[in-house]
Coordinates of C-alpha atoms in Angstrom, one line a residue:
M273 CA 129.7 18.7 120.9
I274 CA 130.4 21.8 121.7
P275 CA 132.1 24.0 120.4
P276 CA 135.9 25.3 121.5
P277 CA 136.0 29.0 122.2
P278 CA 138.1 30.7 119.7
P279 CA 141.8 31.4 120.7
V280 CA 142.1 34.2 122.5
D281 CA 144.4 36.9 121.1
W282 CA 145.6 38.8 124.8
Q283 CA 148.1 41.3 122.6
D284 CA 144.9 42.1 120.4
M285 CA 142.9 42.6 123.6
I286 CA 145.7 44.9 125.6
K287 CA 146.0 46.8 122.5
D288 CA 141.6 47.1 122.6
D289 CA 141.9 47.8 125.3
L290 CA 144.2 50.5 125.2
V291 CA 140.8 51.9 122.7
T292 CA 137.8 51.0 124.3
Q293 CA 136.5 49.0 127.5
I294 CA 136.9 45.0 127.8
I295 CA 134.2 45.2 130.8
E296 CA 131.2 47.3 130.1
G297 CA 131.6 49.7 133.2
R298 CA 135.1 48.7 134.0
R299 CA 138.5 50.3 132.3
R300 CA 141.9 50.0 133.1
P301 CA 143.5 52.7 135.6
G302 CA 145.0 55.5 134.2
Y303 CA 142.2 55.1 131.2
R304 CA 141.3 58.9 129.5
P305 CA 138.5 58.4 126.5
D306 CA 139.0 61.0 123.8
L307 CA 136.3 62.9 123.8
P308 CA 133.3 64.2 122.0
D309 CA 133.6 67.7 119.6
A310 CA 132.2 70.4 121.6
L311 CA 128.7 70.8 121.3
S312 CA 127.3 73.9 120.0
Q313 CA 124.6 76.0 120.4
D314 CA 122.8 78.4 117.3
N315 CA 119.1 78.0 118.5
V316 CA 118.6 80.6 120.6
G317 CA 115.1 80.5 121.1
A318 CA 115.0 77.1 122.7
L319 CA 117.0 78.1 125.8
R320 CA 113.5 79.5 127.1
P321 CA 111.7 76.7 127.7
P322 CA 107.6 76.5 126.9
P323 CA 104.9 78.3 128.4
P324 CA 102.4 75.2 130.1
Q325 CA 99.7 76.1 127.0
A326 CA 101.9 74.1 124.7
F327 CA 101.2 71.1 126.9
P328 CA 97.6 69.6 126.3
G329 CA 96.4 67.3 129.3
M330 CA 98.1 70.1 132.1
E331 CA 94.8 71.1 132.3
D332 CA 93.3 68.7 134.6
Q333 CA 96.5 68.2 136.9
L334 CA 96.6 70.2 140.2
P335 CA 99.6 72.0 141.8
V336 CA 101.6 70.5 144.8
P337 CA 101.8 73.5 146.9
D338 CA 105.0 72.2 148.7
R339 CA 107.3 69.2 148.9
W340 CA 106.6 67.5 152.1
R341 CA 102.5 67.6 151.3
L342 CA 103.8 65.4 148.1
I343 CA 106.0 62.9 150.6
E344 CA 103.4 62.9 152.7
S345 CA 100.5 61.9 150.3
L346 CA 102.8 59.9 148.8
G347 CA 103.3 57.3 152.1
V348 CA 107.1 57.7 151.2
V349 CA 107.4 59.3 154.4
K350 CA 105.6 58.7 158.2
E351 CA 106.0 61.5 160.8
R352 CA 106.4 60.5 164.1
W353 CA 106.6 63.3 166.8
F354 CA 110.0 61.9 168.3
D355 CA 112.4 61.1 165.7
P356 CA 113.9 64.4 164.0
Y357 CA 116.3 61.8 161.4
H358 CA 113.0 61.3 159.3
Q359 CA 110.3 64.4 158.4
N360 CA 109.2 66.0 161.4
T361 CA 107.3 68.7 162.3
Y362 CA 108.6 69.9 164.9
K363 CA 112.1 70.4 163.7
G364 CA 111.0 71.9 160.9
D365 CA 110.8 70.5 157.7
R366 CA 106.9 70.7 157.3
A367 CA 104.8 74.3 158.1
I368 CA 102.8 73.9 161.0
D369 CA 99.5 72.7 160.1
R370 CA 97.3 75.6 160.8
S371 CA 93.9 74.1 162.4
K372 CA 95.4 71.9 164.8
V373 CA 96.9 74.7 166.3
P374 CA 94.0 77.2 165.9
W375 CA 95.6 79.2 169.5
L376 CA 98.1 80.3 167.0
P377 CA 97.9 83.6 165.8
I378 CA 99.8 83.6 162.7
K379 CA 99.0 83.1 159.2
G380 CA 99.5 81.5 156.1
D381 CA 100.8 78.2 155.0
D382 CA 104.7 79.3 155.6
W383 CA 105.1 79.2 159.7
F384 CA 107.7 76.7 160.8
I385 CA 108.3 75.5 164.2
V386 CA 112.2 74.1 165.5
A387 CA 112.2 72.1 168.7
N388 CA 115.3 70.8 170.3
A389 CA 115.5 69.7 173.9
V390 CA 119.0 68.8 175.0
S391 CA 119.9 66.9 178.3
D392 CA 123.7 67.5 179.0
T393 CA 125.0 65.0 182.2
V394 CA 129.3 66.1 183.2
L395 CA 130.2 64.3 186.6
E396 CA 134.1 65.5 187.4
P397 CA 136.5 64.3 190.3
R398 CA 139.4 66.4 190.7
T399 CA 142.5 67.7 192.6
F400 CA 143.7 71.4 192.6
P401 CA 145.4 73.3 195.9
I402 CA 142.0 74.2 198.3
P403 CA 142.6 76.9 200.9
V404 CA 142.2 75.7 204.9
G405 CA 139.1 78.4 206.4
V406 CA 140.1 80.9 207.9
Q407 CA 137.6 80.4 211.1
T408 CA 137.8 76.7 210.8
T409 CA 139.2 73.7 209.2
E410 CA 136.7 70.4 208.2
R411 CA 139.6 68.5 210.2
P412 CA 141.3 70.0 213.4
G413 CA 144.1 70.8 213.9
S414 CA 145.1 71.8 210.4
L415 CA 147.5 74.0 210.2
D416 CA 148.8 74.6 206.5
V417 CA 148.2 77.0 204.3
F418 CA 147.2 74.2 201.6
G419 CA 144.3 71.5 203.0
K420 CA 143.0 68.4 201.1
D421 CA 142.7 69.3 197.6
R422 CA 140.3 66.0 196.3
S423 CA 136.9 67.6 195.4
F424 CA 134.1 66.2 193.1
V425 CA 130.8 68.0 191.2
F426 CA 128.2 66.3 189.4
A427 CA 125.8 68.3 187.2
Q428 CA 122.7 67.4 185.2
T429 CA 121.4 70.3 182.5
F430 CA 118.9 70.0 180.8
I431 CA 118.1 72.8 178.3
V432 CA 114.5 72.7 175.9
G433 CA 114.0 75.9 173.0
A434 CA 111.8 76.5 170.3
A435 CA 111.8 78.6 167.7
L436 CA 108.7 79.6 165.6
I437 CA 110.2 80.6 161.9
K438 CA 108.2 82.2 158.8
G439 CA 109.6 81.6 155.3
S440 CA 111.9 79.2 153.3
T441 CA 115.1 78.6 155.6
A442 CA 116.3 76.4 153.0
F443 CA 116.5 79.5 150.3
K444 CA 116.4 82.2 152.4
P445 CA 117.0 84.7 156.4
P446 CA 113.3 84.0 158.0
D447 CA 111.4 86.7 157.2
I448 CA 110.6 86.9 160.5
E449 CA 111.7 84.7 163.8
Y450 CA 110.9 83.9 167.3
R451 CA 112.8 82.4 169.8
V452 CA 113.2 81.3 173.6
T453 CA 116.0 78.9 175.1
L454 CA 115.5 77.4 179.3
A455 CA 117.9 75.8 180.6
Y456 CA 117.7 74.0 184.4
Q457 CA 121.0 72.6 186.1
A458 CA 120.9 70.7 189.2
N459 CA 124.6 70.8 190.6
Y460 CA 126.4 69.1 193.5
V461 CA 129.9 69.5 195.3
D462 CA 131.5 67.9 197.3
V463 CA 135.0 69.5 198.5
P464 CA 137.5 68.4 202.0
E465 CA 137.2 72.0 203.6
R466 CA 135.4 74.9 204.7
R467 CA 134.7 78.4 203.7
V468 CA 135.5 77.1 199.8
L469 CA 132.0 76.3 199.4
D470 CA 130.4 78.7 201.4
V471 CA 131.6 81.6 203.1
R472 CA 130.0 80.7 206.5
P473 CA 132.1 78.2 208.2
S474 CA 129.5 76.4 210.3
K475 CA 128.1 75.1 206.3
A476 CA 129.0 71.9 205.3
S477 CA 131.7 71.4 202.8
H478 CA 129.2 69.5 199.7
R479 CA 126.7 71.3 198.7
Y480 CA 123.1 70.7 196.0
D481 CA 122.5 74.1 194.0
S482 CA 119.4 74.1 191.2
F483 CA 118.8 77.0 189.1
L484 CA 116.8 77.5 185.7
G485 CA 118.1 80.4 183.6
V486 CA 116.6 81.4 179.9
Q487 CA 119.8 81.4 178.0
E488 CA 117.4 82.7 174.6
F489 CA 114.6 85.7 174.4
F490 CA 114.4 87.0 170.6
V491 CA 113.2 88.1 167.8
D492 CA 115.1 87.6 164.4
K493 CA 113.4 90.3 161.9
H494 CA 114.6 90.1 157.8
L495 CA 114.3 93.7 156.8
G496 CA 115.6 93.0 153.3
N497 CA 117.3 91.7 150.2
T498 CA 119.9 93.3 148.6
S499 CA 120.7 90.8 145.5
D500 CA 118.4 88.2 144.0
R501 CA 121.1 85.7 146.4
Y502 CA 119.7 87.1 149.1
D503 CA 122.0 88.4 150.7
F504 CA 120.5 90.1 153.2
Y505 CA 120.3 92.7 155.6
S506 CA 118.2 91.5 159.6
V507 CA 117.9 93.4 163.1
R508 CA 117.7 91.2 166.9
L509 CA 116.1 92.1 169.8
G510 CA 117.2 90.2 173.1
I511 CA 119.3 87.4 175.1
Q512 CA 121.3 86.4 172.0
P513 CA 124.5 84.4 171.8
F514 CA 126.7 85.8 170.3
Q515 CA 131.2 85.0 169.8
S516 CA 133.5 88.0 169.2
D517 CA 136.2 85.5 167.6
F518 CA 136.0 82.4 165.1
R519 CA 137.2 80.7 168.8
G520 CA 135.7 82.5 171.6
F521 CA 139.2 84.3 173.8
L522 CA 137.1 87.7 174.2
F523 CA 133.8 87.6 174.3
N524 CA 131.6 84.2 173.9
D525 CA 128.2 84.4 175.5
S526 CA 124.3 85.1 176.0
Q527 CA 124.0 88.8 176.9
L528 CA 120.4 90.9 176.3
G529 CA 121.6 92.7 173.0
L530 CA 120.1 94.6 170.0
R531 CA 122.4 93.1 166.7
F532 CA 122.1 94.8 162.9
F533 CA 124.0 92.2 160.6
G534 CA 123.9 90.6 157.3
N535 CA 126.2 90.2 153.8
R536 CA 126.6 91.1 151.0
D537 CA 128.6 90.4 147.3
N538 CA 126.9 86.2 147.7
N539 CA 128.0 86.2 151.4
R540 CA 131.4 86.9 150.6
F541 CA 131.2 90.0 153.3
Q542 CA 129.6 89.3 156.4
Y543 CA 129.0 91.6 159.2
N544 CA 127.8 92.8 162.6
F545 CA 126.6 95.5 164.7
A546 CA 125.4 95.3 168.0
A547 CA 125.2 96.8 171.0
F548 CA 124.7 94.5 175.0
W549 CA 124.0 95.4 177.9
R550 CA 125.3 92.2 180.8
L551 CA 123.0 90.3 182.9
E552 CA 123.4 89.1 185.9
K553 CA 124.8 84.8 186.7
D554 CA 123.7 82.6 188.6
T555 CA 126.7 82.0 191.0
N556 CA 126.8 78.4 190.5
S557 CA 125.5 77.4 187.6
G558 CA 126.5 80.6 185.5
L559 CA 122.5 80.2 183.0
N560 CA 121.4 84.0 183.3
D561 CA 119.3 85.6 185.7
I562 CA 116.9 88.1 185.2
T563 CA 115.4 87.7 188.6
Q564 CA 118.3 90.4 189.0
S565 CA 118.3 94.1 187.6
P566 CA 121.1 94.0 184.6
R567 CA 124.5 94.8 185.1
D568 CA 125.9 98.7 184.7
D569 CA 128.2 97.3 182.2
F570 CA 128.1 97.5 178.5
V571 CA 129.1 95.3 175.2
L572 CA 129.5 97.4 171.7
T573 CA 131.1 95.8 169.3
A574 CA 131.3 95.3 165.4
N575 CA 133.0 92.7 162.8
L576 CA 133.6 92.7 159.0
Y577 CA 134.4 88.7 157.8
R578 CA 135.8 88.8 154.4
Q579 CA 135.8 85.5 152.6
D580 CA 139.1 83.9 150.0
F581 CA 141.0 87.4 152.3
P582 CA 144.0 87.4 151.4
V583 CA 144.4 84.2 150.0
V584 CA 141.5 81.4 148.8
G585 CA 139.3 79.2 151.6
L586 CA 141.0 81.9 154.1
T587 CA 138.6 84.8 155.9
S588 CA 140.0 87.2 157.4
Q589 CA 138.0 89.5 159.8
V590 CA 138.3 92.7 161.7
S591 CA 135.9 93.9 164.9
V592 CA 135.8 97.0 167.8
T593 CA 134.9 96.3 170.9
Y594 CA 133.8 98.4 173.4
N595 CA 133.7 98.1 176.8
M596 CA 131.8 100.3 178.9
N597 CA 131.6 99.1 182.8
R598 CA 130.6 101.9 185.2
E599 CA 130.6 99.4 188.6
K600 CA 132.0 102.2 190.8
N601 CA 129.5 102.0 193.1
D602 CA 128.4 99.2 192.6
V603 CA 128.8 95.7 195.4
Q604 CA 127.3 92.6 194.6
I605 CA 127.6 89.3 196.7
D606 CA 127.3 86.0 195.2
H607 CA 125.0 83.9 196.0
N608 CA 127.7 81.2 198.5
G609 CA 128.3 85.1 200.6
F610 CA 131.4 85.8 199.0
P611 CA 132.1 89.3 197.4
V612 CA 132.1 90.0 193.6
R613 CA 132.1 93.2 192.6
P614 CA 134.5 94.6 194.3
A615 CA 136.8 92.1 194.2
L616 CA 138.9 91.8 197.4
L617 CA 142.4 93.2 196.3
G618 CA 144.3 96.0 197.3
D619 CA 143.0 99.2 198.3
L620 CA 139.9 97.9 198.3
R621 CA 137.9 100.4 196.5
G622 CA 134.9 100.1 194.1
R623 CA 136.5 99.9 190.0
E624 CA 134.7 101.5 186.7
Y625 CA 136.6 101.2 183.3
D626 CA 136.2 101.9 179.0
V627 CA 138.4 99.7 177.1
V628 CA 138.2 99.1 173.7
Y629 CA 139.5 95.8 172.1
L630 CA 140.9 96.1 168.4
G631 CA 140.9 92.6 166.3
Y632 CA 142.1 90.5 163.2
S633 CA 141.0 87.2 162.9
A634 CA 141.5 84.8 160.9
D635 CA 140.6 80.5 159.8
G636 CA 140.3 78.5 156.9
R637 CA 143.5 77.5 154.9
I638 CA 146.8 78.1 153.5
G639 CA 146.5 75.2 151.0
R640 CA 147.2 71.5 153.1
I641 CA 147.3 73.9 156.4
N642 CA 144.8 75.0 158.8
L643 CA 144.8 77.6 160.0
T644 CA 143.1 80.0 163.6
A645 CA 144.2 83.5 164.4
S646 CA 143.3 86.0 167.3
F647 CA 145.5 89.2 167.5
Y648 CA 143.6 92.6 169.6
A649 CA 145.0 95.1 170.8
A650 CA 143.3 96.7 174.8
L651 CA 143.8 99.7 175.0
G652 CA 141.7 102.4 178.0
E653 CA 141.6 103.3 181.2
D654 CA 141.0 102.0 184.4
R655 CA 139.1 104.8 187.2
N656 CA 141.1 103.2 190.0
S657 CA 143.6 101.5 189.7
F658 CA 143.9 98.9 193.2
F659 CA 147.4 98.8 193.5
T660 CA 147.9 103.0 193.8
S661 CA 143.8 104.6 194.1
K662 CA 144.8 106.7 190.0
P663 CA 144.1 106.4 187.4
A664 CA 145.9 104.1 185.0
Q665 CA 146.0 104.1 181.0
I666 CA 145.3 100.2 180.6
R667 CA 148.0 98.8 177.3
A668 CA 147.1 94.7 176.9
G669 CA 148.2 92.8 173.9
F670 CA 146.4 89.2 172.9
G671 CA 147.8 86.6 169.8
A672 CA 146.6 83.0 169.7
V673 CA 147.3 80.9 166.9
E674 CA 146.4 77.0 165.9
L675 CA 148.0 75.5 162.4
S676 CA 147.1 72.2 162.1
Y677 CA 147.5 69.4 159.6
D678 CA 145.4 66.6 158.0
Y679 CA 146.9 63.4 157.5
D680 CA 143.9 60.9 156.2
W681 CA 142.0 60.3 160.2
M682 CA 144.5 61.8 161.8
R683 CA 144.7 66.2 162.6
F684 CA 148.2 67.6 163.9
R685 CA 147.8 70.6 166.3
L686 CA 150.4 73.5 166.9
S687 CA 149.3 75.6 169.3
G688 CA 150.2 79.2 170.8
L689 CA 149.2 81.9 172.8
Y690 CA 150.4 85.6 174.4
A691 CA 148.7 87.4 176.3
T692 CA 151.0 90.7 178.1
G693 CA 151.3 90.8 181.5
D694 CA 151.5 94.4 184.1
G695 CA 155.0 94.7 184.5
D696 CA 155.5 97.3 187.0
P697 CA 151.8 97.8 189.5
Y698 CA 152.5 101.0 191.4
N699 CA 152.8 102.8 187.3
N700 CA 149.9 104.0 186.0
T701 CA 150.2 101.7 182.9
E702 CA 147.6 98.7 183.5
G703 CA 149.4 96.4 181.0
G704 CA 148.4 92.9 181.7
F705 CA 145.2 91.8 178.9
D706 CA 142.4 90.4 180.6
A707 CA 138.8 89.4 178.3
I708 CA 135.8 90.6 178.8
F709 CA 133.5 86.5 178.9
E710 CA 135.7 84.7 177.8
N711 CA 135.0 81.0 177.3
P712 CA 137.7 79.5 174.3
I713 CA 137.4 76.1 172.4
F714 CA 141.7 76.1 172.4
G715 CA 144.3 73.6 173.0
G716 CA 142.2 70.7 174.4
A717 CA 139.2 73.0 175.2
D718 CA 137.7 72.1 178.0
T719 CA 139.2 68.9 178.6
S720 CA 143.1 70.4 179.3
Y721 CA 143.3 70.9 183.1
W722 CA 143.9 74.6 183.1
I723 CA 141.1 75.3 181.1
R724 CA 139.1 73.4 183.0
Q725 CA 139.7 73.9 186.5
T726 CA 139.5 77.0 188.9
I727 CA 143.1 77.7 190.9
P728 CA 142.3 80.1 193.6
F729 CA 144.8 83.1 194.9
A730 CA 145.3 82.6 198.4
G731 CA 147.4 84.2 200.0
G732 CA 147.1 87.6 197.7
G733 CA 143.4 88.4 197.1
R734 CA 140.6 86.6 199.0
V735 CA 138.3 84.8 197.0
I736 CA 140.2 85.2 193.7
S737 CA 141.4 83.2 190.9
I738 CA 144.6 83.0 189.8
N739 CA 142.5 81.4 186.1
G740 CA 138.5 81.3 185.4
R741 CA 136.5 78.2 185.0
N742 CA 137.0 76.8 181.4
G743 CA 139.0 79.8 180.8
I744 CA 142.6 80.9 179.6
L745 CA 144.1 84.0 180.8
N746 CA 145.4 83.4 184.4
S747 CA 143.3 87.4 185.4
L748 CA 143.1 87.7 189.0
R749 CA 139.3 87.9 188.3
S750 CA 136.9 87.0 191.7
S751 CA 134.3 85.5 189.5
K752 CA 134.7 85.3 185.0
E753 CA 130.9 85.0 185.6
E754 CA 129.9 88.0 188.3
G755 CA 133.1 89.8 188.1
Q756 CA 135.2 93.1 186.3
S757 CA 138.2 92.7 183.8
N758 CA 141.6 93.1 185.0
F759 CA 144.7 94.0 184.3
N760 CA 146.6 93.8 186.4
N761 CA 147.6 90.4 185.8
P762 CA 150.6 88.5 185.2
G763 CA 149.7 87.3 181.7
T764 CA 149.9 84.1 179.8
V765 CA 152.8 82.1 177.2
F766 CA 150.9 79.2 176.4
V767 CA 152.3 76.7 173.5
G768 CA 150.8 72.7 172.7
V769 CA 150.7 70.6 170.2
G770 CA 148.2 67.6 170.0
A771 CA 146.3 64.9 167.9
D772 CA 142.9 64.4 166.5
F773 CA 142.4 60.8 165.8
D774 CA 139.3 59.2 163.8
L775 CA 139.7 55.8 164.4
T776 CA 136.1 55.5 163.6
P777 CA 133.5 57.7 162.0
E778 CA 132.0 56.6 165.8
F779 CA 135.0 56.6 168.0
R780 CA 137.6 59.8 168.1
V781 CA 140.8 59.7 170.5
S782 CA 142.4 63.0 171.1
A783 CA 146.2 64.3 173.4
N784 CA 147.1 67.5 174.1
A785 CA 150.8 68.3 175.4
N786 CA 150.9 72.0 176.9
H787 CA 153.6 73.7 178.5
L788 CA 152.3 77.2 180.4
W789 CA 153.9 80.1 182.1
F790 CA 152.9 83.5 183.9
E791 CA 154.6 86.5 181.0
N792 CA 155.1 88.5 184.6
T793 CA 155.5 87.8 187.6
S794 CA 154.8 91.3 189.0
S795 CA 151.8 91.9 189.8
L796 CA 152.3 88.7 191.6
Q797 CA 154.9 89.2 194.2
A798 CA 153.6 92.7 196.0
L799 CA 150.0 90.2 195.7
R800 CA 152.2 87.7 197.6
T801 CA 154.4 89.9 199.1
E802 CA 157.4 88.2 197.9
G803 CA 160.5 88.7 196.1
S804 CA 160.4 86.6 193.1
I805 CA 158.0 84.3 191.5
P806 CA 159.3 82.1 189.3
K807 CA 157.4 82.2 185.7
D808 CA 157.6 78.5 184.8
I809 CA 153.5 77.4 185.4
G810 CA 154.2 73.6 184.2
F811 CA 152.6 70.9 182.0
D812 CA 148.8 70.4 181.3
L813 CA 149.2 66.4 179.6
S814 CA 145.2 65.7 178.3
V815 CA 143.7 63.0 177.2
A816 CA 140.0 62.7 175.4
T817 CA 137.5 60.2 174.1
I818 CA 135.0 61.0 172.1
W819 CA 132.3 58.5 171.1
R820 CA 128.8 59.1 168.7
P821 CA 126.5 55.4 168.6
K822 CA 124.6 56.9 165.7
A823 CA 127.6 58.8 163.6
T824 CA 125.3 61.8 164.7
Q825 CA 125.5 64.7 167.3
N826 CA 123.0 63.2 168.7
I827 CA 124.5 61.3 171.0
V828 CA 127.4 62.4 172.2
G829 CA 129.9 60.5 174.5
R830 CA 133.0 61.7 176.0
L831 CA 135.9 60.6 179.1
S832 CA 138.8 63.0 179.3
G833 CA 140.8 62.8 181.7
A834 CA 144.2 66.0 182.5
V835 CA 147.1 65.9 184.3
L836 CA 149.2 69.6 185.6
I837 CA 152.2 69.2 186.4
P838 CA 153.5 71.5 188.6
G839 CA 156.4 73.4 187.2
K840 CA 158.3 76.2 190.3
G841 CA 156.3 79.3 190.2
F842 CA 153.0 77.1 190.9
K843 CA 155.5 74.9 193.3
D844 CA 156.6 78.5 194.8
L845 CA 152.6 79.6 194.8
F846 CA 151.1 76.8 196.9
D847 CA 153.6 74.6 197.8
N848 CA 152.2 72.0 201.1
K849 CA 152.8 69.4 202.9
Q850 CA 151.6 67.0 200.3
K851 CA 154.6 68.1 198.3
N852 CA 151.6 67.2 195.6
D853 CA 153.6 66.4 193.2
A854 CA 150.2 66.7 190.5
Y855 CA 147.5 67.4 190.3
V856 CA 144.5 65.8 188.1
S857 CA 141.0 66.3 186.0
I858 CA 138.3 63.2 184.8
L859 CA 135.8 64.1 183.2
A860 CA 133.5 62.2 182.1
N861 CA 129.8 63.5 179.8
V862 CA 127.1 62.8 178.0
I863 CA 125.0 64.4 176.1
L864 CA 121.3 63.6 174.4
S865 CA 119.6 66.2 172.4
F866 CA 117.0 65.7 169.7

């Protein structure tokens, strides 16, 4: 017979648990064992490892030149060219085997190739105020200023790029990099009115178009290091992306330029000195058009980033950006036949200007609060104000702040933006803030109705929009891509709240509620010949869902819906027979990446 187990003294067990563990590897929550005495090191000579000669037998072993060959030799990974998740030569995980590409003029065993391919599909039904054509309409008998408001956009973009890189980039900048990226877009648009898609009334109210653009084409040369932590300085020449601040408020584009950049003090400081010669854009796709001569529009910029300043966790940036425009004698007609330079406003004369943007931006956190902010002062001269036909001083300002707070799987956001408007169009000062080329990630970004859609300014100028597509400023430009900056504008005031909910690692829901106003409607009143126009634009409400089925960025699906509930100012500008109470934008987007 098996003897019974001895009785358990639970008091002794609890007492023992305070000192040690009942089960190995487990302990009572909050238990902190006494730490052993600190070890002191007094054999200084042992700090340096002995030389290889001290280990007999090492002469019979062969060193492995790199870790990717070791993994391949052991058979741990079998490479497949279409698999970006494992070791892949085409994703820069292994060096190029020169024997397989003898036509490449490279020397050495530290050359890598990085290929990428993206499919971006957009399906977008929407409604917005559409003016009735002057010469003819789609429906005889349409006498209202605005016609039907429903339209439809489908766009398919394929992006293919490759980079040839020399150097072990896991620990230091590349010694040299050659990169090229091409983008091809096919798009179809259907609207209910004539002379919206083409200047000729005979053209149908739907259009198919396609274009191939060069979005990157540069060489990046590593000039040297300034520390053993790979603080460096490099130069890049060619068509390259550049973003002037953290959220893309001022200048966020891919343009032809020369850029000198680097870092210092263990990467606590980063800096850029760059000069860009702006390329023309294709009208319907917005891609770079290198078949046309570059514009007489130049951007010179310098910025400095400082991490953990003025508090730990916050990065500060100061910048100076100079936009020199010399397009006074340039007449540009877009691919649809509409004049874009000069804009058909006021005296219709050509313009040129010099403007300097002084900026401060911050991004990071202060304690539990996430913070992003940008502030700009625009100072300069417009050689010809289209209201007075005389030179005018540019004096405008901009500020945007977003605060957010993370609570478990939720993030709550509060955002505000203020861009000054011109208070008196007929004096010698232009006070409306305008950017060079904005692409803001703010207030819901392109899922927001106001940021996503272009609202035409009918009745005050021909082929003029109040705001631009993928832009938040009320700039009264002919085109964000092909037009000039305009500092005679009504300005923008924006206040918004939002939240992001990561329901699963693959699924996110975002919601935004924004309210917009014109900062000053004096320029609108002058152009529309009205005594008063209210400032209230209205409420912009949006909901977006993002689905990443593999919890990566290789497959991303997005479905969003936005509605603009017009305020008194919007109704004053766009009132029609239908008495629209709301305008809607729906965006379905699928991105596949390799």
